[in-house]
CSV table of C-alpha atoms in Angstrom, one decimal:
chain,number,residue,atom,x,y,z
A,1,UNK,CA,168.8,-16.6,29.9
A,2,UNK,CA,168.3,-20.3,29.0
A,3,UNK,CA,164.7,-20.1,30.2
A,4,UNK,CA,164.1,-17.0,28.2
A,5,UNK,CA,165.6,-18.6,25.1
A,6,UNK,CA,163.4,-21.7,25.6
A,7,UNK,CA,160.3,-19.4,25.9
A,8,UNK,CA,161.1,-17.6,22.6
A,9,UNK,CA,161.9,-20.8,20.8
A,10,UNK,CA,158.6,-22.3,22.0
A,11,UNK,CA,156.8,-19.2,21.0
A,12,UNK,CA,158.2,-19.3,17.5
A,13,UNK,CA,156.4,-22.7,17.0
A,14,UNK,CA,153.0,-21.3,17.9
A,15,UNK,CA,151.7,-20.0,14.5
A,16,UNK,CA,151.6,-23.2,12.6
A,17,UNK,CA,148.0,-24.6,12.8
A,18,UNK,CA,145.6,-24.5,9.9
A,19,UNK,CA,143.1,-26.9,8.4
A,20,UNK,CA,142.9,-28.3,4.8
A,21,UNK,CA,139.7,-29.2,3.0
A,22,UNK,CA,139.4,-32.1,0.5
A,23,UNK,CA,136.6,-34.0,-1.3
A,24,UNK,CA,135.9,-36.8,1.1
A,25,UNK,CA,133.2,-39.4,0.8
A,26,UNK,CA,132.3,-42.8,2.2
A,27,UNK,CA,132.0,-46.3,1.0
A,28,UNK,CA,129.4,-48.2,2.9
A,29,UNK,CA,130.2,-52.0,3.0
A,30,UNK,CA,127.9,-54.9,3.9
A,31,UNK,CA,128.3,-58.6,3.6
A,32,UNK,CA,126.3,-60.5,1.0
A,33,UNK,CA,126.0,-63.4,3.5
A,34,UNK,CA,124.3,-61.4,6.2
A,35,UNK,CA,127.4,-61.2,8.5
A,36,UNK,CA,128.3,-58.2,10.7
A,37,UNK,CA,126.6,-54.9,10.5
A,38,UNK,CA,127.7,-52.6,7.7
A,39,UNK,CA,130.6,-50.2,8.1
A,40,UNK,CA,131.7,-47.0,6.5
A,41,UNK,CA,135.2,-46.4,5.1
A,42,UNK,CA,136.9,-43.1,4.0
A,43,UNK,CA,137.3,-42.5,0.2
A,44,UNK,CA,138.8,-39.5,-1.6
A,45,UNK,CA,137.0,-38.6,-4.8
A,46,UNK,CA,136.7,-36.0,-7.5
A,47,UNK,CA,133.2,-34.7,-8.1
A,48,UNK,CA,134.1,-33.6,-11.6
A,49,UNK,CA,134.1,-37.2,-12.7
A,50,UNK,CA,130.6,-37.9,-11.3
A,51,UNK,CA,128.8,-36.7,-8.2
A,52,UNK,CA,128.0,-39.0,-5.3
A,53,UNK,CA,124.6,-39.0,-3.7
A,54,UNK,CA,124.5,-37.2,-0.3
A,55,UNK,CA,122.1,-39.7,1.3
A,56,UNK,CA,123.1,-43.4,1.7
A,57,UNK,CA,119.4,-44.4,1.0
A,58,UNK,CA,119.8,-43.0,-2.5
A,59,UNK,CA,123.1,-44.8,-3.2
A,60,UNK,CA,123.0,-48.1,-5.1
A,61,UNK,CA,124.3,-51.1,-3.2
A,62,UNK,CA,126.4,-53.0,-5.8
A,63,UNK,CA,128.7,-55.9,-5.7
A,64,UNK,CA,132.3,-55.0,-4.8
A,65,UNK,CA,134.7,-57.0,-7.0
A,66,UNK,CA,138.3,-57.5,-6.0
A,67,UNK,CA,140.4,-56.9,-9.1
A,68,UNK,CA,143.5,-55.6,-7.3
A,69,UNK,CA,145.7,-58.1,-9.0
A,70,UNK,CA,145.4,-55.9,-12.0
A,71,UNK,CA,146.3,-52.2,-12.6
A,72,UNK,CA,143.5,-51.9,-15.2
A,73,UNK,CA,145.6,-50.1,-17.7
A,74,UNK,CA,144.7,-52.0,-20.9
A,75,UNK,CA,141.8,-54.0,-22.3
A,76,UNK,CA,143.7,-57.2,-21.6
A,77,UNK,CA,143.3,-56.4,-17.9
A,78,UNK,CA,139.5,-56.6,-18.1
A,79,UNK,CA,137.7,-59.8,-17.0
A,80,UNK,CA,136.0,-61.9,-19.7
A,81,UNK,CA,132.5,-60.9,-18.6
A,82,UNK,CA,133.3,-57.3,-17.7
A,83,UNK,CA,132.2,-55.5,-14.6
A,84,UNK,CA,128.5,-55.3,-15.2
A,85,UNK,CA,126.6,-53.6,-12.3
A,86,UNK,CA,129.7,-53.9,-10.1
A,87,UNK,CA,132.2,-51.6,-8.4
A,88,UNK,CA,135.7,-53.0,-9.1
A,89,UNK,CA,138.7,-52.6,-6.8
A,90,UNK,CA,141.9,-52.0,-8.8
A,91,UNK,CA,145.4,-51.1,-7.9
A,92,UNK,CA,146.8,-47.6,-8.3
A,93,UNK,CA,149.7,-47.1,-10.7
A,94,UNK,CA,151.1,-47.6,-14.3
A,95,UNK,CA,148.6,-45.4,-16.0
A,96,UNK,CA,146.3,-42.4,-15.4
A,97,UNK,CA,143.1,-42.3,-13.5
A,98,UNK,CA,141.3,-41.6,-16.7
A,99,UNK,CA,142.7,-44.7,-18.4
A,100,UNK,CA,141.4,-46.9,-15.5
A,101,UNK,CA,137.9,-45.3,-15.2
A,102,UNK,CA,137.4,-45.3,-19.0
A,103,UNK,CA,138.0,-49.1,-19.2
A,104,UNK,CA,135.9,-49.7,-16.1
A,105,UNK,CA,133.0,-47.7,-17.5
A,106,UNK,CA,133.3,-49.4,-20.9
A,107,UNK,CA,133.0,-52.8,-19.3
A,108,UNK,CA,129.8,-51.9,-17.4
A,109,UNK,CA,131.0,-50.8,-14.0
A,110,UNK,CA,128.9,-48.4,-12.0
A,111,UNK,CA,131.8,-47.0,-10.1
A,112,UNK,CA,135.5,-47.5,-9.5
A,113,UNK,CA,137.6,-47.8,-6.4
A,114,UNK,CA,141.4,-47.4,-6.8
A,115,UNK,CA,143.4,-48.9,-4.0
A,116,UNK,CA,146.4,-47.0,-2.9
A,117,UNK,CA,149.3,-47.8,-0.6
A,118,UNK,CA,150.4,-44.2,-0.9
A,119,UNK,CA,148.9,-40.9,0.3
A,120,UNK,CA,145.4,-40.5,-1.1
A,121,UNK,CA,145.1,-37.7,-3.6
A,122,UNK,CA,141.9,-36.6,-5.6
A,123,UNK,CA,141.9,-38.5,-8.9
A,124,UNK,CA,142.4,-35.8,-11.5
A,125,UNK,CA,141.8,-35.3,-15.2
A,126,UNK,CA,140.9,-32.6,-17.7
A,127,UNK,CA,137.6,-31.1,-18.9
A,128,UNK,CA,137.2,-33.4,-21.9
A,129,UNK,CA,137.8,-36.5,-19.8
A,130,UNK,CA,135.4,-35.3,-17.1
A,131,UNK,CA,132.7,-34.9,-19.8
A,132,UNK,CA,133.3,-38.4,-21.1
A,133,UNK,CA,133.0,-40.2,-17.8
A,134,UNK,CA,129.7,-40.8,-16.1
A,135,UNK,CA,130.6,-43.1,-13.2
A,136,UNK,CA,132.2,-42.1,-9.8
A,137,UNK,CA,135.9,-42.8,-9.2
A,138,UNK,CA,137.5,-42.7,-5.8
A,139,UNK,CA,140.7,-43.7,-3.9
A,140,UNK,CA,140.6,-46.2,-1.0
A,141,UNK,CA,143.5,-46.8,1.2
A,142,UNK,CA,145.1,-50.3,1.1
A,143,UNK,CA,144.7,-50.6,4.9
A,144,UNK,CA,140.9,-50.1,4.6
A,145,UNK,CA,140.7,-52.6,1.8
A,146,UNK,CA,142.4,-55.3,4.0
A,147,UNK,CA,140.0,-54.4,6.8
A,148,UNK,CA,137.0,-54.8,4.5
A,149,UNK,CA,137.9,-58.3,3.5
A,150,UNK,CA,139.0,-59.3,7.0
A,151,UNK,CA,135.6,-58.2,8.5
A,152,UNK,CA,133.2,-59.0,5.7
A,153,UNK,CA,134.9,-61.6,3.6
A,154,UNK,CA,135.1,-61.5,-0.2
A,155,UNK,CA,131.4,-61.5,-0.9
A,156,UNK,CA,130.5,-57.9,-0.2
A,157,UNK,CA,128.4,-55.1,-1.5
A,158,UNK,CA,129.2,-51.4,-1.4
A,159,UNK,CA,127.5,-48.1,-1.9
A,160,UNK,CA,129.4,-44.8,-2.6
A,161,UNK,CA,128.0,-41.6,-1.1
A,162,UNK,CA,129.2,-38.2,0.2
A,163,UNK,CA,127.1,-37.0,3.2
A,164,UNK,CA,126.8,-33.2,3.6
A,165,UNK,CA,129.5,-31.6,5.7
A,166,UNK,CA,128.1,-29.7,8.7
A,167,UNK,CA,129.0,-26.0,8.3
A,168,UNK,CA,130.5,-26.1,11.8
A,169,UNK,CA,131.1,-28.9,14.2
A,170,UNK,CA,129.8,-28.6,17.8
A,171,UNK,CA,133.4,-29.0,18.9
A,172,UNK,CA,133.9,-25.4,17.8
A,173,UNK,CA,132.0,-24.4,20.9
A,174,UNK,CA,134.5,-26.2,23.1
A,175,UNK,CA,137.4,-24.6,21.2
A,176,UNK,CA,135.8,-21.2,21.5
A,177,UNK,CA,135.3,-21.5,25.3
A,178,UNK,CA,138.8,-22.8,25.8
A,179,UNK,CA,140.4,-20.0,23.6
A,180,UNK,CA,138.4,-17.1,25.0
A,181,UNK,CA,138.7,-18.4,28.6
A,182,UNK,CA,142.5,-18.7,28.2
A,183,UNK,CA,142.9,-15.2,26.8
A,184,UNK,CA,140.7,-13.7,29.5
A,185,UNK,CA,142.3,-15.6,32.4
A,186,UNK,CA,145.8,-15.1,31.1
A,187,UNK,CA,145.2,-11.4,30.4
A,188,UNK,CA,143.7,-10.9,33.9
A,189,UNK,CA,146.4,-12.8,35.6
A,190,UNK,CA,149.3,-11.0,33.8
A,191,UNK,CA,147.9,-7.6,34.5
A,192,UNK,CA,147.1,-8.3,38.2
A,193,UNK,CA,150.5,-9.9,38.8
A,194,UNK,CA,152.4,-7.0,37.4
A,195,UNK,CA,150.6,-4.5,39.6
A,196,UNK,CA,151.0,-6.6,42.7
A,197,UNK,CA,154.7,-6.9,42.1
A,198,UNK,CA,154.8,-3.1,41.6
A,199,UNK,CA,153.0,-2.5,44.9
A,200,UNK,CA,155.2,-5.0,46.8
A,201,UNK,CA,158.3,-3.2,45.4
A,202,UNK,CA,157.0,0.2,46.5
A,203,UNK,CA,156.1,-1.1,50.0
A,204,UNK,CA,159.2,-3.1,50.7
A,205,UNK,CA,161.6,-0.9,48.7
A,206,UNK,CA,163.5,-4.1,47.8
A,207,UNK,CA,164.6,-5.3,44.4
A,208,UNK,CA,162.3,-7.9,42.9
A,209,UNK,CA,163.3,-11.6,42.9
A,210,UNK,CA,164.8,-12.8,39.7
A,211,UNK,CA,162.7,-15.8,39.4
A,212,UNK,CA,159.6,-15.6,37.2
A,213,UNK,CA,160.5,-12.1,35.9
A,214,UNK,CA,158.4,-10.8,33.0
A,215,UNK,CA,160.1,-10.1,29.7
A,216,UNK,CA,159.3,-6.8,28.1
A,217,UNK,CA,159.1,-7.1,24.4
A,218,UNK,CA,161.2,-4.5,22.5
A,219,UNK,CA,161.1,-3.8,18.7
A,220,UNK,CA,164.4,-5.6,18.2
A,221,UNK,CA,163.0,-8.6,20.1
A,222,UNK,CA,159.9,-8.5,17.8
A,223,UNK,CA,162.0,-8.6,14.7
A,224,UNK,CA,164.2,-11.4,16.1
A,225,UNK,CA,161.0,-13.4,17.0
A,226,UNK,CA,159.5,-13.1,13.6
A,227,UNK,CA,162.8,-14.1,11.9
A,228,UNK,CA,162.8,-17.1,14.2
A,229,UNK,CA,159.2,-18.0,13.2
A,230,UNK,CA,160.0,-17.7,9.5
A,231,UNK,CA,163.2,-19.7,9.8
A,232,UNK,CA,161.7,-22.5,11.9
A,233,UNK,CA,158.7,-22.8,9.5
A,234,UNK,CA,161.0,-23.1,6.4
A,235,UNK,CA,163.3,-25.5,8.2
A,236,UNK,CA,160.3,-27.7,9.2
A,237,UNK,CA,159.1,-27.6,5.6
A,238,UNK,CA,162.3,-29.1,4.4
A,239,UNK,CA,163.4,-31.2,7.4
A,240,UNK,CA,160.1,-32.1,9.0
A,241,UNK,CA,160.8,-35.7,10.0
A,242,UNK,CA,164.0,-34.6,11.9
A,243,UNK,CA,162.8,-31.4,13.5
A,244,UNK,CA,159.3,-32.5,14.6
A,245,UNK,CA,160.7,-34.4,17.5
A,246,UNK,CA,162.6,-31.3,18.6
A,247,UNK,CA,159.4,-29.4,18.6
A,248,UNK,CA,157.7,-32.2,20.6
A,249,UNK,CA,160.5,-32.1,23.1
A,250,UNK,CA,160.3,-28.3,23.4
A,251,UNK,CA,156.6,-28.6,24.0
A,252,UNK,CA,157.1,-31.1,26.8
A,253,UNK,CA,159.6,-28.9,28.6
A,254,UNK,CA,157.7,-25.7,28.1
A,255,UNK,CA,154.3,-27.1,29.0
A,256,UNK,CA,155.5,-28.8,32.1
A,257,UNK,CA,157.0,-25.4,33.2
A,258,UNK,CA,153.7,-23.7,32.4
A,259,UNK,CA,151.7,-26.3,34.3
A,260,UNK,CA,153.9,-25.8,37.3
A,261,UNK,CA,153.6,-22.0,37.1
A,262,UNK,CA,149.8,-22.3,36.9
A,263,UNK,CA,149.4,-24.8,39.8
A,264,UNK,CA,152.0,-23.4,42.2
A,265,UNK,CA,149.7,-20.6,43.6
A,266,UNK,CA,147.0,-23.2,44.4
A,267,UNK,CA,149.5,-25.7,45.9
A,268,UNK,CA,151.0,-22.9,48.1
A,269,UNK,CA,147.6,-22.5,49.7
A,270,UNK,CA,147.6,-26.1,51.0
A,271,UNK,CA,148.0,-26.4,54.8
A,272,UNK,CA,150.5,-29.3,54.6
A,273,UNK,CA,153.8,-30.1,52.9
A,274,UNK,CA,155.5,-26.9,54.1
A,275,UNK,CA,158.7,-28.5,55.4
A,276,UNK,CA,161.8,-27.8,53.3
A,277,UNK,CA,164.5,-30.0,51.9
A,278,UNK,CA,167.6,-27.9,52.3
A,279,UNK,CA,170.5,-30.4,52.0
A,280,UNK,CA,170.0,-31.6,48.4
A,281,UNK,CA,171.9,-31.8,45.2
A,282,UNK,CA,168.9,-31.4,42.9
A,283,UNK,CA,169.3,-29.2,39.9
A,284,UNK,CA,167.3,-25.9,40.1
A,285,UNK,CA,166.3,-26.7,43.7
A,286,UNK,CA,169.2,-25.2,45.7
A,287,UNK,CA,167.1,-22.9,47.8
A,288,UNK,CA,165.5,-25.3,50.2
A,289,UNK,CA,162.3,-26.2,48.2
A,290,UNK,CA,159.1,-27.1,50.1
A,291,UNK,CA,158.1,-30.8,49.8
A,292,UNK,CA,154.8,-29.8,48.3
A,293,UNK,CA,156.5,-27.8,45.5
A,294,UNK,CA,158.9,-30.6,44.8
A,295,UNK,CA,156.0,-33.0,44.5
A,296,UNK,CA,154.2,-30.5,42.2
A,297,UNK,CA,157.3,-30.3,40.0
A,298,UNK,CA,157.4,-34.1,39.7
A,299,UNK,CA,153.7,-34.2,38.9
A,300,UNK,CA,154.0,-31.7,36.1
A,301,UNK,CA,156.9,-33.5,34.6
A,302,UNK,CA,155.0,-36.8,34.8
A,303,UNK,CA,152.0,-35.4,33.1
A,304,UNK,CA,154.2,-34.1,30.3
A,305,UNK,CA,156.0,-37.4,29.9
A,306,UNK,CA,152.7,-39.3,29.8
A,307,UNK,CA,151.5,-37.1,27.0
A,308,UNK,CA,154.8,-37.5,25.2
A,309,UNK,CA,154.6,-41.3,25.4
A,310,UNK,CA,150.9,-41.6,24.5
A,311,UNK,CA,150.6,-38.5,22.2
A,312,UNK,CA,149.2,-40.5,19.3
A,313,UNK,CA,146.3,-42.1,21.3
A,314,UNK,CA,143.5,-40.2,19.7
A,315,UNK,CA,140.8,-41.2,22.2
A,316,UNK,CA,142.2,-39.4,25.2
A,317,UNK,CA,145.7,-37.9,24.6
A,318,UNK,CA,144.1,-34.7,23.1
A,319,UNK,CA,142.7,-33.9,26.6
A,320,UNK,CA,146.3,-33.9,28.1
A,321,UNK,CA,147.5,-31.9,25.1
A,322,UNK,CA,144.8,-29.2,25.6
A,323,UNK,CA,145.5,-29.0,29.3
A,324,UNK,CA,149.2,-28.7,28.8
A,325,UNK,CA,148.7,-26.2,26.0
A,326,UNK,CA,146.4,-24.0,28.0
A,327,UNK,CA,148.9,-24.0,30.9
A,328,UNK,CA,151.7,-23.1,28.4
A,329,UNK,CA,149.7,-20.2,27.0
A,330,UNK,CA,148.9,-18.9,30.5
A,331,UNK,CA,152.5,-19.1,31.4
A,332,UNK,CA,153.6,-17.3,28.3
A,333,UNK,CA,151.0,-14.5,28.8
A,334,UNK,CA,152.3,-14.1,32.3
A,335,UNK,CA,156.0,-14.1,31.3
A,336,UNK,CA,156.0,-12.1,28.0
A,337,UNK,CA,154.9,-8.5,28.4
A,338,UNK,CA,154.1,-5.8,25.9
A,339,UNK,CA,154.9,-2.5,27.6
A,340,UNK,CA,153.0,-0.2,25.2
A,341,UNK,CA,150.2,-0.2,22.7
A,342,UNK,CA,152.9,0.8,20.2
A,343,UNK,CA,154.7,-2.5,20.9
A,344,UNK,CA,151.4,-4.4,20.7
A,345,UNK,CA,150.6,-2.9,17.3
A,346,UNK,CA,154.0,-3.7,15.9
A,347,UNK,CA,154.0,-7.3,17.0
A,348,UNK,CA,150.4,-8.0,16.0
A,349,UNK,CA,150.7,-6.4,12.5
A,350,UNK,CA,154.0,-8.2,11.7
A,351,UNK,CA,152.6,-11.5,12.7
A,352,UNK,CA,149.4,-10.7,10.8
A,353,UNK,CA,151.6,-10.3,7.6
A,354,UNK,CA,153.5,-13.5,8.5
A,355,UNK,CA,150.3,-15.5,8.9
A,356,UNK,CA,148.7,-14.3,5.6
A,357,UNK,CA,152.0,-14.7,3.7
A,358,UNK,CA,152.6,-18.3,4.7
A,359,UNK,CA,149.0,-19.3,4.1
A,360,UNK,CA,148.0,-17.5,1.0
A,361,UNK,CA,151.2,-16.4,-0.8
A,362,UNK,CA,153.6,-19.4,-0.4
A,363,UNK,CA,151.4,-21.7,-2.6
A,364,UNK,CA,152.6,-19.6,-5.6
A,365,UNK,CA,156.2,-20.1,-4.5
A,366,UNK,CA,156.3,-23.9,-3.9
A,367,UNK,CA,156.6,-26.6,-6.6
A,368,UNK,CA,153.6,-28.5,-5.2
A,369,UNK,CA,151.4,-25.5,-5.1
A,370,UNK,CA,150.7,-26.1,-1.4
A,371,UNK,CA,151.0,-23.6,1.4
A,372,UNK,CA,154.2,-24.0,3.5
A,373,UNK,CA,152.0,-23.4,6.6
A,374,UNK,CA,149.6,-26.1,5.5
A,375,UNK,CA,152.3,-28.6,4.8
A,376,UNK,CA,154.0,-28.0,8.2
A,377,UNK,CA,150.9,-27.8,10.4
A,378,UNK,CA,149.2,-30.9,9.0
A,379,UNK,CA,152.4,-32.9,8.4
A,380,UNK,CA,153.8,-33.4,4.9
A,381,UNK,CA,152.1,-36.0,2.9
A,382,UNK,CA,155.4,-37.9,2.4
A,383,UNK,CA,156.4,-37.8,6.1
A,384,UNK,CA,157.8,-41.1,7.3
A,385,UNK,CA,157.0,-40.3,10.9
A,386,UNK,CA,153.3,-39.3,10.6
A,387,UNK,CA,153.8,-37.1,13.6
A,388,UNK,CA,151.8,-33.9,14.1
A,389,UNK,CA,153.1,-30.7,15.7
A,390,UNK,CA,151.6,-30.3,19.2
A,391,UNK,CA,151.3,-26.5,19.2
A,392,UNK,CA,147.5,-26.6,18.9
A,393,UNK,CA,144.3,-27.0,20.8
A,394,UNK,CA,142.5,-30.0,19.3
A,395,UNK,CA,139.0,-31.4,20.0
A,396,UNK,CA,137.6,-34.4,18.2
A,397,UNK,CA,134.7,-33.9,15.8
A,398,UNK,CA,131.3,-34.4,17.4
A,399,UNK,CA,129.2,-34.6,14.2
A,400,UNK,CA,129.0,-37.6,11.9
A,401,UNK,CA,131.2,-36.5,9.1
A,402,UNK,CA,133.6,-37.9,6.5
A,403,UNK,CA,136.3,-35.7,8.0
A,404,UNK,CA,135.8,-37.5,11.3
A,405,UNK,CA,136.2,-40.8,9.5
A,406,UNK,CA,139.1,-39.7,7.4
A,407,UNK,CA,142.3,-37.9,8.2
A,408,UNK,CA,140.9,-34.9,10.0
A,409,UNK,CA,139.1,-36.3,13.1
A,410,UNK,CA,140.0,-33.1,15.0
A,411,UNK,CA,139.4,-29.4,14.8
A,412,UNK,CA,142.4,-27.3,15.5
A,413,UNK,CA,143.3,-23.9,16.8
A,414,UNK,CA,147.0,-22.8,17.0
A,415,UNK,CA,148.5,-21.6,20.3
A,416,UNK,CA,149.6,-18.5,18.4
A,417,UNK,CA,146.0,-17.5,17.8
A,418,UNK,CA,145.5,-17.4,21.6
A,419,UNK,CA,148.9,-16.0,22.7
A,420,UNK,CA,149.3,-13.1,20.2
A,421,UNK,CA,146.0,-11.4,20.8
A,422,UNK,CA,146.2,-12.5,24.5
A,423,UNK,CA,149.3,-10.3,24.9
A,424,UNK,CA,147.2,-7.3,23.9
A,425,UNK,CA,144.4,-8.3,26.3
A,426,UNK,CA,147.0,-8.4,29.1
A,427,UNK,CA,148.3,-5.0,28.2
A,428,UNK,CA,144.7,-3.7,28.2
A,429,UNK,CA,144.2,-5.0,31.8
A,430,UNK,CA,147.4,-3.3,33.0
A,431,UNK,CA,146.3,-0.1,31.4
A,432,UNK,CA,142.9,-0.3,33.0
A,433,UNK,CA,144.6,-0.4,36.4
A,434,UNK,CA,146.9,2.5,35.5
A,435,UNK,CA,144.0,4.8,34.6
A,436,UNK,CA,141.4,3.4,37.0
A,437,UNK,CA,139.0,2.6,34.2
A,438,UNK,CA,137.1,-0.4,35.8
A,439,UNK,CA,138.6,-2.8,33.3
A,440,UNK,CA,136.8,-1.3,30.3
A,441,UNK,CA,139.8,-1.9,28.0
A,442,UNK,CA,140.2,-5.5,29.3
A,443,UNK,CA,136.6,-6.4,28.8
A,444,UNK,CA,136.3,-4.7,25.4
A,445,UNK,CA,139.4,-6.4,24.0
A,446,UNK,CA,138.3,-9.8,25.3
A,447,UNK,CA,134.9,-9.4,23.7
A,448,UNK,CA,136.6,-8.3,20.5
A,449,UNK,CA,138.8,-11.4,20.6
A,450,UNK,CA,135.7,-13.6,20.9
A,451,UNK,CA,134.0,-11.8,18.0
A,452,UNK,CA,137.1,-12.2,15.9
A,453,UNK,CA,137.2,-15.9,16.6
A,454,UNK,CA,133.5,-16.2,15.6
A,455,UNK,CA,134.3,-14.4,12.4
A,456,UNK,CA,137.1,-16.9,11.8
A,457,UNK,CA,134.7,-19.8,12.3
A,458,UNK,CA,132.2,-18.2,9.9
A,459,UNK,CA,135.0,-17.8,7.3
A,460,UNK,CA,136.0,-21.4,7.7
A,461,UNK,CA,132.4,-22.5,7.2
A,462,UNK,CA,131.8,-20.4,4.2
A,463,UNK,CA,135.1,-21.0,2.4
A,464,UNK,CA,135.5,-24.6,3.5
A,465,UNK,CA,139.2,-24.2,3.8
A,466,UNK,CA,141.7,-23.5,6.5
A,467,UNK,CA,141.9,-19.8,7.6
A,468,UNK,CA,144.8,-17.8,9.2
A,469,UNK,CA,142.9,-16.8,12.3
A,470,UNK,CA,145.1,-13.8,12.9
A,471,UNK,CA,143.7,-12.3,9.7
A,472,UNK,CA,140.5,-11.7,11.7
A,473,UNK,CA,141.7,-11.6,15.3
A,474,UNK,CA,144.3,-8.8,14.8
A,475,UNK,CA,142.0,-6.2,13.2
A,476,UNK,CA,139.2,-7.0,15.7
A,477,UNK,CA,141.4,-6.6,18.8
A,478,UNK,CA,143.6,-3.7,17.6
A,479,UNK,CA,140.8,-1.6,16.1
A,480,UNK,CA,138.6,-2.1,19.2
A,481,UNK,CA,141.3,-1.2,21.6
A,482,UNK,CA,142.5,1.8,19.6
A,483,UNK,CA,139.0,3.1,19.0
A,484,UNK,CA,138.1,2.8,22.7
A,485,UNK,CA,141.3,4.8,23.7
A,486,UNK,CA,140.4,7.5,21.1
A,487,UNK,CA,136.8,7.7,22.3
A,488,UNK,CA,138.0,8.1,25.9
A,489,UNK,CA,140.6,10.6,24.9
A,490,UNK,CA,143.4,8.5,26.3
A,491,UNK,CA,145.1,7.4,23.0
A,492,UNK,CA,148.4,9.2,23.9
A,493,UNK,CA,148.7,7.4,27.2
A,494,UNK,CA,147.5,4.2,25.7
A,495,UNK,CA,150.0,4.4,22.9
A,496,UNK,CA,153.0,5.0,25.2
A,497,UNK,CA,151.8,3.2,28.3
A,498,UNK,CA,152.7,6.2,30.4
A,499,UNK,CA,151.2,7.0,33.8
A,500,UNK,CA,150.9,4.5,36.6
A,501,UNK,CA,148.2,5.3,39.2
A,502,UNK,CA,147.4,2.1,41.1
A,503,UNK,CA,143.9,1.5,42.2
A,504,UNK,CA,144.0,-1.4,44.6
A,505,UNK,CA,140.2,-2.0,44.3
A,506,UNK,CA,140.8,-3.3,40.7
A,507,UNK,CA,143.2,-6.0,41.8
């Protein structure tokens, strides 16, 4: 029961990953004295003040003047000779962005960088103010300002530009392969495992072992699961800094269990380490475990602990997170079973509504105007921990992009976008074996999942904002599976999951 509760609690955390688009640009800094090679830093700007050139060669390289001792809120804050042909650095606060940029423009500045110790936000104004101002204004983090003066000294020149964002990064190919591969492998494994257990039960006429039992999802369990998802999302929205570590702990436990479950069939094929340790006081190992299985358990725990300790190492920790995440998804697909297409339809449609509601509707219900899903998945702007939820596949951006330089160096796909359609794929494989259909349902549903994921990526590229992937994946997989069953005149059996004619050649 404890293991099942952990599985459902972990599953409730899956549907939380989306991406957020902002107007990012770059400030290219070089030393006036010919020091180190130039370097780009992230800025956040509002193109309604003034557009930035997309090409660095077309951007003017101007003197960057440190005026951060001033807030630049009144004429008395201006230098005696003004900011002619310069880009001043001023401190954020005490007055509006418009007040600062109006004074800077009036004194001859060709741009304005506002240094902020807080979270960067696009500098806003109104239509009249936008029409009055003709120079770009952007926010630069205080940490980056310190790095500029540390590496280049005080005599520096800077150019503001905003390179074109690639419609899709190449890392989307990696995410696509990982997601479709996990769904296909998990669906195949789950279906084959269920049939093999059935055949063993019929042959031996013995009750199944209680370990690694699959959990059949009932309508009541579906309702409880969705309530858990909603409750956890809202709790994370209000108590993120406290609960994020709980989610990280759950992920470590669940992913190590999943990794053990995935690797144990391979380890059991090894010709050594078969001796057993019977006299032991180890928890959960009272049945004389083999040495090799005990070593595997220690390895899986070690991998999970290493990720937990070094999870914020962006250069390589994402590889461990993806490996653990894929193992976790495979384990969940093997353990949670939808017994009928009716159950599949109920679960997928309810989670479809859940995903759309928390991405598109909640911005109208929150004071900040932000989606609850967005706030939780990306981490609240005012979070003191700066931790991110681990329930995503993440791959670093491969294209040169402001997003890679700024606060979105990774592309993300939530585990829920793999697991939820994957449960339907697993059901399709089991039904293929029931009706001896040469895996036509399994292949069709897997291809439909891949097409739905491609549509998600296209929507992301066209709209330049995070997309609830289930909005596209659920219709693609459900409609394809249902239409195929209707065309084959098997919709009744497919809906109820009735009939079990095992064809061992399909195993």
